[in-house]
């Protein structure tokens, strides 16, 4: 008898079941994820507030050590952060994007103070709670204060560019109008270069209108054309320009090139508006005004104008009052010294480097006492020395065909900005140990 064949299997072996949500959570290193997320959020907030890449990286490393992450590597760009964290045999990589960094010195200061008081044993919940409070902080100053700050800063620049009281008043009115339009358009979240162009056009047209009012009342200024560029100096991208230069000084090319490129594009947008208005209204923006005052009154005017100008920019960036007043004092004194050296026929770049070095050393002396991020002291202080007017004259000269004036102004602007970065870098190298080492 032939034995019966074995029974065929009724079905294929069942597939392994997917883990439940509870099982997945049990497999995930939840605490390690929480530590990584807290460190990344700190870096994102700092980058969004306008901090330099080096400062963001150093703060993230300090926070990682405080929450118990053994190893951390991060690449910080202008608008993105790539973080790889390790703890024992675990590692995790996260990426964060900051769509449009907005300079907020108040938030930057709060984050710096938070980072300084972090101690080993800090839990992710504690760090996230502190970051949540900082993230909810409103802007320190109202829109009206920021409009007045822009007006004061640019009006002071008009005096520093050898304008008279007529130019001082006209530039102040124009810059206030331009800043107001800038804030209105910013709320629409439109293209940033369109925003800059529209804001610059508003300021320039209002300046020319105000100058004509003075002429109509029989009090014309003698140097209206030369002061025209002062009306748009609130648009000079000081933070990305200076922090980008500092990043390049540390060979952080990823962030430095992006920041400097962004700054150049903003300058081009503003310079195009300057050229357009100057062409339509036949203004000669490439000329440089002669001083209105003689010594010692000239130095006193420069000192007062420098103080007001730096204070205006500091308030425009949302800097706390104590830090803003300190930055104003440093910038005013250093700028008077710089201009005195230039008047004594010292090369402008050498004078700028010496002034920036003085500002950097002063920021080191006062920064710890104020518990301030050094960039909130140095950037407003040296911004008054950035040759924004020369940059705009250069762009207008290139477009308008005045090649000689364009080359002269462009060379002056480039070498002065480089010299300012060198001065600040030397000050950092002399006073901060991590700056004497290459960036990680």
Short mmCIF file of C-alpha atoms in Angstrom, two decimals:
data_model
loop_
_atom_site.label_atom_id
_atom_site.label_comp_id
_atom_site.label_asym_id
_atom_site.label_seq_id
_atom_site.Cartn_x
_atom_site.Cartn_y
_atom_site.Cartn_z
CA UNK A 1 0.00 0.00 0.00
CA UNK A 2 1.34 3.39 -0.98
CA UNK A 3 1.44 5.79 1.93
CA UNK A 4 -0.64 8.97 1.54
CA UNK A 5 1.30 12.08 0.69
CA UNK A 6 1.84 14.50 3.50
CA UNK A 7 -0.70 17.27 3.84
CA UNK A 8 0.18 20.42 1.91
CA UNK A 9 0.72 23.47 4.11
CA UNK A 10 -2.44 25.50 4.13
CA UNK A 11 -0.65 28.89 4.09
CA UNK A 12 2.77 30.46 3.97
CA UNK A 13 4.43 31.29 7.28
CA UNK A 14 3.03 34.54 8.65
CA UNK A 15 5.11 37.76 8.19
CA UNK A 16 6.68 39.25 11.33
CA UNK A 17 4.34 41.74 12.90
CA UNK A 18 5.18 45.47 12.89
CA UNK A 19 6.07 46.77 16.35
CA UNK A 20 3.37 48.69 18.11
CA UNK A 21 3.75 52.38 18.98
CA UNK A 22 4.59 51.43 22.56
CA UNK A 23 7.27 49.00 21.40
CA UNK A 24 8.78 51.66 19.10
CA UNK A 25 9.02 54.12 21.98
CA UNK A 26 10.71 51.47 24.07
CA UNK A 27 13.31 50.96 21.35
CA UNK A 28 14.01 54.68 20.82
CA UNK A 29 16.62 56.45 22.99
CA UNK A 30 14.09 59.02 24.13
CA UNK A 31 16.35 60.89 26.54
CA UNK A 32 19.16 61.12 23.99
CA UNK A 33 16.74 62.51 21.42
CA UNK A 34 15.53 65.08 23.93
CA UNK A 35 19.11 66.16 24.66
CA UNK A 36 19.88 66.57 20.95
CA UNK A 37 16.70 68.53 20.27
CA UNK A 38 17.40 70.95 23.12
CA UNK A 39 20.92 71.69 21.86
CA UNK A 40 19.67 72.16 18.30
CA UNK A 41 16.95 74.54 19.43
CA UNK A 42 19.50 76.68 21.25
CA UNK A 43 21.59 76.93 18.09
CA UNK A 44 18.56 77.73 15.94
CA UNK A 45 17.48 80.58 18.21
CA UNK A 46 20.99 82.04 18.28
CA UNK A 47 21.37 81.82 14.51
CA UNK A 48 17.95 83.38 14.02
CA UNK A 49 18.95 86.29 16.27
CA UNK A 50 21.94 87.10 14.05
CA UNK A 51 24.83 85.56 16.02
CA UNK A 52 28.01 84.62 14.20
CA UNK A 53 28.51 80.98 13.26
CA UNK A 54 31.46 80.67 15.64
CA UNK A 55 29.33 81.90 18.57
CA UNK A 56 26.48 79.55 17.65
CA UNK A 57 28.83 76.60 17.43
CA UNK A 58 30.56 77.36 20.74
CA UNK A 59 27.23 77.80 22.53
CA UNK A 60 25.91 74.49 21.19
CA UNK A 61 29.05 72.68 22.35
CA UNK A 62 28.69 74.17 25.83
CA UNK A 63 25.00 73.23 25.98
CA UNK A 64 25.78 69.69 24.80
CA UNK A 65 28.30 69.23 27.61
CA UNK A 66 25.77 70.54 30.13
CA UNK A 67 22.98 68.12 29.13
CA UNK A 68 25.27 65.09 28.96
CA UNK A 69 26.14 64.62 25.29
CA UNK A 70 29.60 63.10 25.00
CA UNK A 71 30.49 64.18 21.47
CA UNK A 72 29.04 66.89 19.24
CA UNK A 73 29.90 68.08 15.75
CA UNK A 74 27.99 70.86 14.02
CA UNK A 75 28.18 72.78 10.78
CA UNK A 76 26.58 76.20 10.99
CA UNK A 77 25.72 78.13 7.86
CA UNK A 78 23.86 81.40 7.43
CA UNK A 79 20.40 79.82 7.52
CA UNK A 80 20.98 76.17 8.48
CA UNK A 81 22.57 73.95 11.11
CA UNK A 82 23.67 70.33 10.76
CA UNK A 83 24.23 68.71 14.15
CA UNK A 84 25.64 65.25 14.86
CA UNK A 85 25.58 64.25 18.53
CA UNK A 86 26.97 61.11 20.17
CA UNK A 87 26.49 59.47 23.55
CA UNK A 88 28.13 56.11 24.17
CA UNK A 89 27.30 53.89 21.20
CA UNK A 90 24.44 56.11 20.05
CA UNK A 91 24.60 58.96 17.59
CA UNK A 92 22.03 61.16 15.93
CA UNK A 93 22.11 63.75 13.14
CA UNK A 94 19.60 66.58 12.92
CA UNK A 95 19.18 69.45 10.47
CA UNK A 96 17.49 72.79 11.22
CA UNK A 97 16.70 75.72 8.96
CA UNK A 98 16.25 79.38 9.89
CA UNK A 99 14.32 80.92 6.98
CA UNK A 100 15.20 84.58 7.52
CA UNK A 101 17.57 85.52 10.34
CA UNK A 102 16.54 88.81 11.95
CA UNK A 103 19.02 90.68 14.10
CA UNK A 104 17.76 90.80 17.69
CA UNK A 105 20.53 91.78 20.09
CA UNK A 106 18.21 91.47 23.09
CA UNK A 107 17.49 87.81 22.37
CA UNK A 108 21.14 87.20 21.52
CA UNK A 109 22.13 88.62 24.92
CA UNK A 110 19.56 86.48 26.74
CA UNK A 111 20.82 83.34 25.00
CA UNK A 112 24.42 84.21 25.79
CA UNK A 113 23.57 84.66 29.47
CA UNK A 114 21.65 81.38 29.49
CA UNK A 115 24.57 79.54 27.93
CA UNK A 116 27.01 81.05 30.43
CA UNK A 117 25.07 79.72 33.42
CA UNK A 118 24.55 76.18 32.13
CA UNK A 119 26.12 73.56 34.39
CA UNK A 120 26.69 69.81 33.97
CA UNK A 121 23.56 67.98 35.02
CA UNK A 122 21.16 70.33 33.29
CA UNK A 123 18.20 68.34 32.00
CA UNK A 124 16.72 68.77 28.51
CA UNK A 125 13.42 69.81 30.11
CA UNK A 126 15.14 72.61 32.02
CA UNK A 127 16.98 73.84 28.93
CA UNK A 128 13.87 73.66 26.75
CA UNK A 129 11.90 75.60 29.37
CA UNK A 130 14.47 78.40 29.45
CA UNK A 131 14.59 78.49 25.65
CA UNK A 132 10.80 78.64 25.50
CA UNK A 133 10.80 81.75 27.69
CA UNK A 134 13.41 83.44 25.49
CA UNK A 135 11.55 82.49 22.33
CA UNK A 136 8.43 84.20 23.67
CA UNK A 137 10.25 87.46 24.37
CA UNK A 138 8.75 90.36 22.42
CA UNK A 139 11.02 92.82 20.68
CA UNK A 140 12.52 95.17 23.26
CA UNK A 141 11.60 98.37 21.45
CA UNK A 142 8.42 99.48 19.73
CA UNK A 143 8.15 100.21 16.01
CA UNK A 144 8.17 103.95 16.75
CA UNK A 145 11.43 103.64 18.69
CA UNK A 146 13.05 101.73 15.85
CA UNK A 147 11.92 104.36 13.34
CA UNK A 148 13.43 107.11 15.50
CA UNK A 149 16.60 105.03 15.94
CA UNK A 150 17.07 104.74 12.17
CA UNK A 151 16.45 108.47 11.80
CA UNK A 152 19.05 109.38 14.45
CA UNK A 153 21.65 106.95 13.09
CA UNK A 154 21.43 108.23 9.52
CA UNK A 155 21.21 111.89 10.57
CA UNK A 156 24.39 111.40 12.58
CA UNK A 157 25.99 109.85 9.51
CA UNK A 158 25.08 112.99 7.56
CA UNK A 159 27.16 115.03 10.02
CA UNK A 160 30.01 112.52 9.89
CA UNK A 161 29.90 112.79 6.09
CA UNK A 162 30.45 116.55 6.52
CA UNK A 163 26.85 117.66 6.07
CA UNK A 164 25.30 120.66 7.81
CA UNK A 165 22.23 121.01 10.00
CA UNK A 166 19.97 121.09 6.92
CA UNK A 167 21.28 117.70 5.81
CA UNK A 168 20.99 116.42 9.37
CA UNK A 169 17.27 117.23 9.49
CA UNK A 170 16.49 116.13 5.94
CA UNK A 171 18.31 112.81 6.31
CA UNK A 172 16.59 112.12 9.64
CA UNK A 173 13.14 112.63 8.11
CA UNK A 174 14.01 110.52 5.08
CA UNK A 175 15.48 107.62 7.07
CA UNK A 176 12.42 107.57 9.35
CA UNK A 177 10.12 107.30 6.33
CA UNK A 178 12.26 104.58 4.76
CA UNK A 179 12.42 102.50 7.95
CA UNK A 180 8.66 102.78 8.39
CA UNK A 181 8.08 101.49 4.85
CA UNK A 182 10.64 98.76 5.47
CA UNK A 183 8.73 97.48 8.50
CA UNK A 184 5.39 97.62 6.70
CA UNK A 185 6.66 95.60 3.73
CA UNK A 186 8.49 93.16 6.03
CA UNK A 187 5.13 92.06 7.47
CA UNK A 188 4.07 90.97 3.98
CA UNK A 189 6.96 88.45 3.90
CA UNK A 190 7.90 89.46 0.37
CA UNK A 191 11.25 89.17 -1.39
CA UNK A 192 13.89 90.81 0.78
CA UNK A 193 15.70 92.59 -2.03
CA UNK A 194 12.41 94.09 -3.23
CA UNK A 195 11.87 95.25 0.35
CA UNK A 196 15.30 96.89 0.46
CA UNK A 197 14.83 98.56 -2.92
CA UNK A 198 11.40 99.97 -2.01
CA UNK A 199 12.61 101.19 1.35
CA UNK A 200 15.65 102.88 -0.22
CA UNK A 201 13.55 104.56 -2.90
CA UNK A 202 11.22 105.95 -0.23
CA UNK A 203 14.08 107.35 1.85
CA UNK A 204 15.82 108.92 -1.16
CA UNK A 205 12.69 110.57 -2.53
CA UNK A 206 11.70 111.92 0.89
CA UNK A 207 15.22 113.30 1.34
CA UNK A 208 15.08 115.16 -1.95
CA UNK A 209 11.63 116.50 -1.09
CA UNK A 210 12.83 117.70 2.32
CA UNK A 211 15.86 119.36 0.73
CA UNK A 212 13.56 121.22 -1.67
CA UNK A 213 11.48 122.45 1.25
CA UNK A 214 14.60 124.01 2.73
CA UNK A 215 15.36 125.65 -0.62
CA UNK A 216 11.80 126.99 -0.84
CA UNK A 217 12.16 128.62 2.60
CA UNK A 218 15.45 130.21 1.65
CA UNK A 219 17.74 127.99 3.76
CA UNK A 220 19.40 125.73 1.20
CA UNK A 221 22.14 123.38 2.27
CA UNK A 222 25.33 123.52 0.34
CA UNK A 223 25.96 119.76 0.20
CA UNK A 224 22.62 118.08 -0.48
CA UNK A 225 23.95 115.74 -3.17
CA UNK A 226 26.83 114.54 -1.03
CA UNK A 227 24.46 113.72 1.85
CA UNK A 228 21.99 111.80 -0.33
CA UNK A 229 23.56 108.41 0.41
CA UNK A 230 23.36 109.06 4.17
CA UNK A 231 19.56 108.68 3.96
CA UNK A 232 19.84 104.95 3.21
CA UNK A 233 22.67 103.95 5.53
CA UNK A 234 20.19 102.25 7.87
CA UNK A 235 20.02 99.57 5.16
CA UNK A 236 23.73 98.74 5.39
CA UNK A 237 23.77 95.02 6.36
CA UNK A 238 26.14 95.57 9.27
CA UNK A 239 25.62 92.33 11.20
CA UNK A 240 25.98 89.91 8.26
CA UNK A 241 28.87 91.95 6.85
CA UNK A 242 30.88 92.02 10.07
CA UNK A 243 30.00 88.52 11.29
CA UNK A 244 30.66 87.16 7.81
CA UNK A 245 34.09 88.77 7.81
CA UNK A 246 34.79 87.28 11.24
CA UNK A 247 33.68 83.84 10.01
CA UNK A 248 36.05 84.14 7.05
CA UNK A 249 38.83 85.13 9.43
CA UNK A 250 38.34 81.77 11.17
CA UNK A 251 38.26 80.00 7.77
CA UNK A 252 34.60 79.17 8.27
CA UNK A 253 33.95 79.47 4.55
CA UNK A 254 30.50 77.86 4.58
CA UNK A 255 28.97 80.64 6.69
CA UNK A 256 31.35 83.46 5.84
CA UNK A 257 30.88 83.37 2.08
CA UNK A 258 27.09 83.12 2.43
CA UNK A 259 26.90 86.10 4.80
CA UNK A 260 29.21 88.30 2.75
CA UNK A 261 27.37 87.40 -0.47
CA UNK A 262 24.06 88.30 1.16
CA UNK A 263 25.50 91.62 2.36
CA UNK A 264 26.82 92.43 -1.12
CA UNK A 265 23.42 91.71 -2.68
CA UNK A 266 21.70 94.03 -0.19
CA UNK A 267 24.24 96.74 -1.00
CA UNK A 268 23.59 96.22 -4.72
CA UNK A 269 19.83 96.56 -4.24
CA UNK A 270 20.28 99.78 -2.28
CA UNK A 271 22.96 101.11 -4.62
CA UNK A 272 20.69 100.53 -7.62
CA UNK A 273 18.02 102.67 -5.96
CA UNK A 274 20.61 105.40 -5.28
CA UNK A 275 21.70 105.38 -8.92
CA UNK A 276 18.10 105.45 -10.20
CA UNK A 277 17.09 108.42 -8.08
CA UNK A 278 20.34 110.25 -8.76
CA UNK A 279 19.90 109.78 -12.51
CA UNK A 280 16.28 110.91 -12.61
CA UNK A 281 16.86 113.98 -10.43
CA UNK A 282 20.36 114.77 -11.76
CA UNK A 283 22.12 114.42 -8.40
CA UNK A 284 25.88 113.90 -8.23
CA UNK A 285 26.22 111.26 -5.54
CA UNK A 286 29.86 110.48 -6.28
CA UNK A 287 31.11 113.73 -4.80
CA UNK A 288 32.43 113.97 -1.23
CA UNK A 289 31.52 116.97 0.91
CA UNK A 290 34.09 119.21 2.59
CA UNK A 291 33.96 119.66 6.39
CA UNK A 292 31.53 122.31 7.59
CA UNK A 293 33.40 122.97 10.85
CA UNK A 294 36.96 123.72 11.92
CA UNK A 295 38.90 122.17 14.81
CA UNK A 296 38.28 121.72 17.70
CA UNK A 297 34.55 122.03 16.95
CA UNK A 298 34.89 119.42 14.21
CA UNK A 299 36.11 116.75 16.65
CA UNK A 300 33.35 117.62 19.13
CA UNK A 301 30.71 117.31 16.41
CA UNK A 302 32.22 114.00 15.30
CA UNK A 303 32.21 112.70 18.88
CA UNK A 304 28.57 113.63 19.44
CA UNK A 305 27.49 112.38 16.02
CA UNK A 306 29.38 109.13 16.51
CA UNK A 307 27.72 108.52 19.88
CA UNK A 308 24.23 109.23 18.50
CA UNK A 309 24.87 107.17 15.37
CA UNK A 310 26.05 104.08 17.23
CA UNK A 311 23.21 104.44 19.73
CA UNK A 312 20.70 104.61 16.88
CA UNK A 313 22.02 101.45 15.26
CA UNK A 314 22.18 99.65 18.62
CA UNK A 315 18.54 100.46 19.37
CA UNK A 316 17.56 99.49 15.83
CA UNK A 317 19.07 96.05 16.55
CA UNK A 318 17.14 95.79 19.85
CA UNK A 319 20.20 96.12 22.09
CA UNK A 320 19.53 96.57 25.85
CA UNK A 321 20.17 100.12 27.05
CA UNK A 322 23.27 99.45 29.16
CA UNK A 323 24.95 97.59 26.31
CA UNK A 324 23.83 100.19 23.75
CA UNK A 325 25.30 103.08 25.76
CA UNK A 326 28.58 101.21 26.23
CA UNK A 327 28.81 100.43 22.52
CA UNK A 328 28.04 104.08 21.73
CA UNK A 329 30.86 105.29 23.95
CA UNK A 330 33.35 102.83 22.47
CA UNK A 331 32.35 103.58 18.90
CA UNK A 332 32.30 107.36 19.30
CA UNK A 333 35.77 107.56 20.83
CA UNK A 334 37.31 105.07 18.39
CA UNK A 335 35.72 106.79 15.40
CA UNK A 336 37.04 110.24 16.39
CA UNK A 337 40.50 108.70 16.64
CA UNK A 338 40.09 107.06 13.25
CA UNK A 339 39.01 110.30 11.57
CA UNK A 340 41.88 112.18 13.24
CA UNK A 341 44.33 109.65 11.79
CA UNK A 342 42.76 110.03 8.34
CA UNK A 343 43.01 113.83 8.62
CA UNK A 344 46.71 113.32 9.47
CA UNK A 345 47.08 111.48 6.12
CA UNK A 346 47.25 107.99 7.63
CA UNK A 347 45.98 105.33 5.23
CA UNK A 348 42.19 104.93 5.85
CA UNK A 349 42.50 101.14 6.10
CA UNK A 350 45.23 101.38 8.73
CA UNK A 351 43.16 103.90 10.69
CA UNK A 352 40.11 101.62 10.48
CA UNK A 353 42.08 98.59 11.70
CA UNK A 354 43.43 100.56 14.69
CA UNK A 355 39.93 101.80 15.58
CA UNK A 356 38.42 98.31 15.29
CA UNK A 357 41.20 96.90 17.48
CA UNK A 358 40.39 99.52 20.12
CA UNK A 359 36.68 98.64 19.94
CA UNK A 360 37.44 94.92 20.23
CA UNK A 361 39.64 95.41 23.29
CA UNK A 362 37.05 97.71 24.85
CA UNK A 363 34.34 95.10 24.25
CA UNK A 364 36.53 92.54 26.03
CA UNK A 365 36.91 94.83 29.05
CA UNK A 366 33.22 95.66 29.39
CA UNK A 367 31.53 92.61 27.85
CA UNK A 368 31.86 90.30 30.85
CA UNK A 369 30.69 92.99 33.26
CA UNK A 370 27.56 93.52 31.18
CA UNK A 371 27.17 89.77 30.48
CA UNK A 372 26.82 90.76 26.85
CA UNK A 373 27.62 88.93 23.66
CA UNK A 374 30.64 90.72 22.26
CA UNK A 375 29.08 91.07 18.85
CA UNK A 376 26.33 93.25 20.37
CA UNK A 377 29.04 95.68 21.43
CA UNK A 378 31.40 95.52 18.46
CA UNK A 379 29.00 95.52 15.50
CA UNK A 380 27.13 98.78 16.32
CA UNK A 381 30.42 100.40 17.35
CA UNK A 382 32.21 99.63 14.07
CA UNK A 383 29.14 100.03 11.87
CA UNK A 384 29.61 103.79 12.11
CA UNK A 385 33.01 103.22 10.44
CA UNK A 386 31.73 101.04 7.57
CA UNK A 387 31.99 103.17 4.40
CA UNK A 388 28.43 102.53 3.28
CA UNK A 389 28.26 105.86 1.46
CA UNK A 390 31.40 104.96 -0.50
CA UNK A 391 29.89 101.56 -1.41
CA UNK A 392 26.71 103.20 -2.71
CA UNK A 393 28.72 105.81 -4.64
CA UNK A 394 30.73 102.99 -6.19
CA UNK A 395 27.64 101.13 -7.37
CA UNK A 396 26.09 104.33 -8.72
CA UNK A 397 29.34 105.15 -10.47
CA UNK A 398 29.54 101.74 -12.14
CA UNK A 399 25.96 101.91 -13.43
CA UNK A 400 26.29 105.57 -14.40
CA UNK A 401 29.57 105.12 -16.27
CA UNK A 402 31.78 107.11 -13.88
CA UNK A 403 34.45 104.43 -13.82
CA UNK A 404 37.18 106.37 -12.03
CA UNK A 405 34.93 107.38 -9.13
CA UNK A 406 33.50 103.87 -8.97
CA UNK A 407 36.93 102.26 -8.66
CA UNK A 408 38.10 104.76 -6.06
CA UNK A 409 35.02 104.35 -3.88
CA UNK A 410 34.94 100.57 -4.27
CA UNK A 411 38.59 100.25 -3.29
CA UNK A 412 38.09 102.47 -0.25
CA UNK A 413 35.01 100.53 0.88
CA UNK A 414 36.60 97.11 0.36
CA UNK A 415 39.85 97.79 2.16
CA UNK A 416 38.20 99.59 5.07
CA UNK A 417 35.79 96.68 5.65
CA UNK A 418 38.68 94.22 5.49
CA UNK A 419 40.67 96.39 7.90
CA UNK A 420 37.74 96.51 10.36
CA UNK A 421 37.54 92.72 10.26
CA UNK A 422 41.28 92.45 10.83
CA UNK A 423 41.12 94.76 13.84
CA UNK A 424 38.25 92.85 15.44
CA UNK A 425 39.93 89.51 14.70
CA UNK A 426 43.21 90.58 16.27
CA UNK A 427 41.33 91.71 19.37
CA UNK A 428 39.60 88.33 19.56
CA UNK A 429 42.85 86.42 19.10
CA UNK A 430 44.48 88.45 21.89
CA UNK A 431 41.62 88.03 24.35
CA UNK A 432 39.87 84.70 23.55
CA UNK A 433 41.79 81.44 23.58
CA UNK A 434 39.45 79.65 21.15
CA UNK A 435 40.12 82.30 18.48
CA UNK A 436 43.80 81.39 18.40
CA UNK A 437 42.80 77.89 17.27
CA UNK A 438 41.30 77.01 13.87
CA UNK A 439 37.54 76.55 13.68
CA UNK A 440 36.34 73.00 14.13
#
